Short mmCIF file of C-alpha atoms and ligand atoms in Angstrom, two decimals:
data_model
loop_
_atom_site.label_atom_id
_atom_site.label_comp_id
_atom_site.label_asym_id
_atom_site.label_seq_id
_atom_site.Cartn_x
_atom_site.Cartn_y
_atom_site.Cartn_z
CA UNK A 281 0.00 0.00 0.00
CA UNK A 282 1.30 3.51 -0.81
CA UNK A 283 0.91 5.44 2.42
CA UNK A 284 1.98 8.78 0.90
CA UNK A 285 0.34 8.65 -2.49
CA UNK A 286 -0.73 12.14 -3.58
CA UNK A 287 1.28 13.73 -0.74
CA UNK A 288 4.19 16.17 -0.93
CA UNK A 289 7.20 15.68 1.36
CA UNK A 290 10.08 18.12 1.89
CA UNK A 291 13.37 16.66 3.14
CA UNK A 292 16.30 18.93 4.01
CA UNK A 293 19.80 17.58 3.34
CA UNK A 294 18.31 14.94 1.01
CA UNK A 295 21.36 14.87 -1.26
CA UNK A 296 23.24 12.32 0.86
CA UNK A 297 23.38 10.26 4.05
CA UNK A 298 20.30 9.77 6.22
CA UNK A 299 18.32 12.50 4.42
CA UNK A 300 18.67 10.71 1.10
CA UNK A 301 17.56 7.39 2.64
CA UNK A 302 14.51 9.09 4.20
CA UNK A 303 13.66 10.78 0.88
CA UNK A 304 13.95 7.40 -0.85
CA UNK A 305 11.65 5.68 1.69
CA UNK A 306 9.00 8.43 1.47
CA UNK A 307 9.18 8.26 -2.34
CA UNK A 308 8.70 4.46 -2.26
CA UNK A 309 5.44 5.15 -0.42
CA UNK A 310 4.30 7.44 -3.22
CA UNK A 311 5.32 10.92 -2.01
CA UNK A 312 6.42 13.61 -4.42
CA UNK A 313 9.67 14.65 -2.72
CA UNK A 314 11.23 18.09 -2.59
CA UNK A 315 14.95 17.76 -1.96
CA UNK A 316 15.91 20.93 -0.07
CA UNK A 317 19.67 21.12 -0.45
CA UNK A 318 22.61 23.46 -0.24
CA UNK A 319 24.16 22.19 -3.47
CA UNK A 320 21.58 21.69 -6.28
CA UNK A 321 24.03 19.64 -8.41
CA UNK A 322 24.34 16.91 -5.78
CA UNK A 323 20.59 17.24 -5.15
CA UNK A 324 19.95 16.48 -8.84
CA UNK A 325 22.12 13.37 -8.62
CA UNK A 326 20.12 12.17 -5.62
CA UNK A 327 16.81 13.02 -7.32
CA UNK A 328 17.70 10.74 -10.25
CA UNK A 329 18.42 7.87 -7.83
CA UNK A 330 15.37 8.28 -5.61
CA UNK A 331 12.64 6.95 -7.93
CA UNK A 332 9.29 5.73 -6.55
CA UNK A 333 5.81 5.98 -8.13
CA UNK A 334 5.92 9.81 -8.19
CA UNK A 335 9.52 9.95 -9.50
CA UNK A 336 8.64 12.50 -12.21
CA UNK A 337 7.27 14.86 -9.55
CA UNK A 338 10.39 15.14 -7.37
CA UNK A 339 12.02 18.57 -7.27
CA UNK A 340 15.36 19.94 -6.11
CA UNK A 341 15.31 23.36 -4.47
CA UNK A 342 18.23 25.27 -3.02
CA UNK A 343 18.00 25.86 0.71
CA UNK A 344 20.91 26.85 2.95
CA UNK A 345 19.69 26.53 6.54
CA UNK A 346 22.22 29.06 7.77
CA UNK A 347 21.02 31.87 5.51
CA UNK A 348 17.76 33.79 6.10
CA UNK A 349 17.46 34.89 2.47
CA UNK A 350 18.12 31.43 1.08
CA UNK A 351 15.38 29.91 3.26
CA UNK A 352 12.92 32.71 2.34
CA UNK A 353 13.64 32.16 -1.37
CA UNK A 354 13.19 28.44 -0.80
CA UNK A 355 9.74 29.04 0.74
CA UNK A 356 8.65 31.10 -2.27
CA UNK A 357 9.95 28.54 -4.77
CA UNK A 358 8.30 25.72 -2.84
CA UNK A 359 4.96 27.50 -3.06
CA UNK A 360 5.33 28.00 -6.80
CA UNK A 361 6.16 24.30 -7.28
CA UNK A 362 3.43 23.01 -4.90
CA UNK A 363 0.78 25.77 -4.66
CA UNK A 364 -1.76 23.48 -3.00
CA UNK A 365 0.54 22.71 -0.10
CA UNK A 366 2.92 20.30 1.59
CA UNK A 367 2.05 17.35 3.87
CA UNK A 368 5.40 16.36 5.37
CA UNK A 369 8.50 18.30 6.42
CA UNK A 370 11.58 16.33 7.50
CA UNK A 371 14.19 18.62 9.05
CA UNK A 372 17.16 16.30 8.59
CA UNK A 373 20.07 18.56 7.58
CA UNK A 374 22.60 19.26 10.30
CA UNK A 375 26.28 19.76 11.07
CA UNK A 376 28.77 18.23 13.51
CA UNK A 377 32.14 19.91 13.53
CA UNK A 378 33.32 19.93 17.14
CA UNK A 379 34.32 16.40 18.11
CA UNK A 380 37.07 17.46 20.54
CA UNK A 381 35.61 20.71 21.88
CA UNK A 382 34.37 20.96 25.44
CA UNK A 383 32.39 23.84 26.88
CA UNK A 384 35.51 25.46 28.36
CA UNK A 385 37.45 25.68 25.12
CA UNK A 386 35.09 25.65 22.14
CA UNK A 387 35.56 28.54 19.76
CA UNK A 388 32.45 30.75 20.14
CA UNK A 389 32.00 31.16 16.42
CA UNK A 390 31.95 27.37 16.00
CA UNK A 391 29.43 27.07 18.87
CA UNK A 392 27.23 29.73 17.25
CA UNK A 393 27.40 27.95 13.88
CA UNK A 394 26.05 24.71 15.38
CA UNK A 395 23.13 26.56 16.94
CA UNK A 396 22.51 28.57 13.79
CA UNK A 397 22.27 25.56 11.45
CA UNK A 398 20.93 22.83 13.77
CA UNK A 399 18.39 24.93 15.68
CA UNK A 400 17.70 28.33 14.08
CA UNK A 401 17.98 26.71 10.65
CA UNK A 402 15.20 24.27 11.53
CA UNK A 403 13.06 27.14 12.83
CA UNK A 404 13.70 29.12 9.61
CA UNK A 405 12.60 26.17 7.46
CA UNK A 406 9.54 25.48 9.64
CA UNK A 407 8.44 29.12 9.32
CA UNK A 408 8.87 28.95 5.54
CA UNK A 409 6.94 25.67 5.18
CA UNK A 410 4.19 26.02 7.84
CA UNK A 411 1.88 28.11 5.61
CA UNK A 412 2.02 25.30 3.04
CA UNK A 413 1.35 22.62 5.68
CA UNK A 414 -1.70 24.65 6.69
CA UNK A 415 -2.74 25.00 3.05
CA UNK A 416 -2.63 21.21 2.65
CA UNK A 417 -4.96 20.88 5.64
CA UNK A 418 -2.28 19.73 8.08
CA UNK A 419 0.57 17.26 8.20
CA UNK A 420 3.69 16.11 10.00
CA UNK A 421 6.95 17.83 10.89
CA UNK A 422 9.75 15.36 11.68
CA UNK A 423 12.94 16.75 13.19
CA UNK A 424 16.11 14.66 13.13
CA UNK A 425 17.97 15.10 16.41
CA UNK A 426 20.26 12.81 18.39
CA UNK A 427 20.51 11.05 21.74
CA UNK A 428 23.66 13.21 22.06
CA UNK A 429 21.18 15.92 23.07
CA UNK A 430 19.46 13.77 25.68
CA UNK A 431 19.55 15.21 29.23
CA UNK A 432 20.04 11.76 30.80
CA UNK A 433 23.57 10.81 29.71
CA UNK A 434 23.64 12.57 26.32
CA UNK A 435 25.42 15.77 27.23
CA UNK A 436 28.80 14.56 28.54
CA UNK A 437 32.13 14.56 26.71
CA UNK A 438 33.13 16.90 23.89
CA UNK A 439 30.96 17.83 20.88
CA UNK A 440 29.65 20.79 22.91
CA UNK A 441 28.07 22.77 20.08
CA UNK A 442 26.48 19.66 18.58
CA UNK A 443 25.12 18.30 21.89
CA UNK A 444 23.71 21.65 23.00
CA UNK A 445 22.19 22.24 19.56
CA UNK A 446 20.42 18.87 19.57
CA UNK A 447 19.12 19.43 23.14
CA UNK A 448 17.79 22.80 21.90
CA UNK A 449 16.26 21.15 18.83
CA UNK A 450 14.43 18.73 21.14
CA UNK A 451 13.17 21.73 23.15
CA UNK A 452 12.13 23.53 19.96
CA UNK A 453 10.16 20.44 18.91
CA UNK A 454 8.25 20.39 22.17
CA UNK A 455 7.51 24.11 22.18
CA UNK A 456 6.38 24.12 18.53
CA UNK A 457 4.18 21.07 19.13
CA UNK A 458 2.55 23.05 21.94
CA UNK A 459 2.11 26.13 19.73
CA UNK A 460 0.42 23.98 17.06
CA UNK A 461 -1.58 21.77 19.44
CA UNK A 462 -4.94 23.10 18.22
CA UNK A 463 -4.07 22.50 14.57
CA UNK A 464 -3.80 19.30 12.49
CA UNK A 465 0.00 19.71 12.38
CA UNK A 466 2.11 17.40 14.55
CA UNK A 467 5.76 18.03 15.39
CA UNK A 468 7.97 15.15 16.53
CA UNK A 469 11.69 14.52 16.82
CA UNK A 470 13.72 11.35 16.26
CA UNK A 471 17.15 9.86 16.83
CA UNK A 472 18.28 8.00 13.70
CA UNK A 473 20.77 5.67 15.42
CA UNK A 474 24.52 5.76 14.93
CA UNK A 475 24.49 5.51 11.17
CA UNK A 476 27.21 5.12 8.54
CA UNK A 477 27.42 8.47 6.71
CA UNK A 478 29.88 11.33 6.34
CA UNK A 479 28.84 12.45 9.84
CA UNK A 480 28.48 9.02 11.46
CA UNK A 481 31.69 7.66 9.90
CA UNK A 482 32.42 4.37 8.16
CA UNK A 483 32.61 2.38 11.43
CA UNK A 484 29.08 3.20 12.60
CA UNK A 485 27.13 0.01 13.34
CA UNK A 486 23.93 0.88 11.45
CA UNK A 487 22.73 1.71 7.97
CA UNK A 488 19.99 4.34 7.52
CA UNK A 489 17.09 1.85 7.09
CA UNK A 490 15.79 1.99 10.67
CA UNK A 491 15.93 5.81 10.64
CA UNK A 492 14.04 5.92 7.33
CA UNK A 493 11.34 3.61 8.73
CA UNK A 494 10.94 5.78 11.85
CA UNK A 495 10.75 8.93 9.71
CA UNK A 496 8.06 7.25 7.57
CA UNK A 497 6.05 6.32 10.67
CA UNK A 498 6.21 9.90 11.95
CA UNK A 499 5.46 11.30 8.47
CA UNK A 500 2.25 9.26 8.29
CA UNK A 501 0.81 9.94 11.76
CA UNK A 502 -2.92 10.75 11.71
CA UNK A 503 -4.19 14.23 12.74
CA UNK A 504 -4.97 13.00 16.26
CA UNK A 505 -1.62 11.21 16.57
CA UNK A 506 1.12 11.93 19.10
CA UNK A 507 2.95 15.25 18.97
CA UNK A 508 5.90 16.79 20.83
CA UNK A 509 7.63 13.46 21.49
CA UNK A 510 11.10 11.98 20.99
CA UNK A 511 11.43 8.69 19.02
CA UNK A 512 13.97 6.02 18.15
CA UNK A 513 13.21 2.84 16.15
CA UNK A 514 9.51 3.78 16.05
CA UNK A 515 9.25 3.87 19.87
CA UNK A 516 9.06 6.84 22.20
CA UNK A 517 12.24 7.57 24.20
CA UNK A 518 13.08 9.86 27.13
CA UNK A 519 14.30 13.44 26.72
N1 NAP B 658 25.00 9.67 11.27
C1 NAP B 658 24.70 9.51 12.53
O1 NAP B 658 25.19 8.57 13.19
C2 NAP B 658 23.75 10.44 13.22
C3 NAP B 658 23.44 10.20 14.57
C4 NAP B 658 22.53 11.03 15.24
C5 NAP B 658 21.94 12.07 14.53
N2 NAP B 658 22.26 12.29 13.22
C6 NAP B 658 21.57 13.41 12.55
O2 NAP B 658 21.05 12.98 11.32
C7 NAP B 658 21.01 14.06 10.38
C8 NAP B 658 21.67 13.63 9.08
O3 NAP B 658 22.99 13.22 9.38
P1 NAP B 658 23.91 12.41 8.36
O4 NAP B 658 24.60 11.38 9.17
O5 NAP B 658 23.18 12.03 7.13
O6 NAP B 658 24.99 13.56 8.05
P2 NAP B 658 25.78 13.95 6.71
O7 NAP B 658 26.06 12.75 5.90
O8 NAP B 658 26.91 14.79 7.18
O9 NAP B 658 24.72 14.86 5.94
C9 NAP B 658 24.36 16.11 6.45
C10 NAP B 658 23.40 16.76 5.50
O10 NAP B 658 23.07 18.06 6.01
C11 NAP B 658 23.28 19.01 4.97
N3 NAP B 658 23.62 20.34 5.49
C12 NAP B 658 24.61 20.68 6.34
N4 NAP B 658 24.62 22.01 6.54
C13 NAP B 658 23.60 22.52 5.80
C14 NAP B 658 23.08 23.82 5.58
N5 NAP B 658 23.64 24.91 6.16
N6 NAP B 658 22.04 23.96 4.77
C15 NAP B 658 21.46 22.90 4.17
N7 NAP B 658 21.89 21.63 4.32
C16 NAP B 658 22.96 21.46 5.13
C17 NAP B 658 24.42 18.44 4.15
O11 NAP B 658 24.49 19.08 2.90
P3 NAP B 658 25.89 19.22 2.07
O12 NAP B 658 26.02 17.95 1.28
O13 NAP B 658 25.68 20.44 1.23
O14 NAP B 658 26.97 19.39 3.09
C18 NAP B 658 23.99 16.98 4.09
O15 NAP B 658 22.99 16.81 3.13
C19 NAP B 658 21.72 15.23 11.07
O16 NAP B 658 20.76 16.10 11.62
C20 NAP B 658 22.50 14.55 12.19
O17 NAP B 658 22.74 15.41 13.27
C21 NAP B 658 23.15 11.51 12.56
#
């Protein structure tokens, strides 16, 4: 059964890694996917590989999460490509560039950059896409976070900008879910696992399949489904 037939799904960072696997899984279920990427050339390559029943309806749009103007332009282009709205937004794109930095030594500019892309960037994209989610009559926002932002055990040992940004992304998810509680838009956040990718490295124990399945589950929640929760492997986990 095609659970997303006739639906439009936006995936940020869909040109590679976990974002590409999520885009592929949503496309298999019939979604017309918008690949929101920083580099349209690599987005085009991914678009050709993604396929699915709505393959001819996939689009690549430029969207740099760290740039207000780029995200505003993206919102306008998205509306011209899908004037009747969007049903799913997967905020997957993110950066990790501070493996060895603790809170006492991290360069402030680097710290700011993690917050700007991983938190403010998600907020920028949500603001650009929310009018189109409303236009479609509601839908699902799926944020890709990490257990490295979990308060119980997730915040110790280096990666300060990344960990703090993912804790803040979890908080943003909860606060936005509250702000949208009287609408048919749900906002959830997920941990994808430790996955082989440029960020996860070649030695990571998992492929992106489990993450893609969890993203699909959250992308297909009904209007009265759960909102403002943290997930891993299709189950709720603690903050
Ligand atoms: N891999 C893991 O083990 C793991 C674990 C926990 C959480 N996560 C989370 O999962 C998500 C995807 O990670 P991944 O492993 O697939 O990482 P990845 O292979 O490094 O891919 C990151 C993606 O984010 C995009 N991106 C980065 N900065 C951007 C910006 N300013 N604007 C737009 N796009 C931007 C990248 O685009 P470019 O190609 O242009 O750089 C790329 O598509 C991230 O949010 C990450 O924090 C991953």
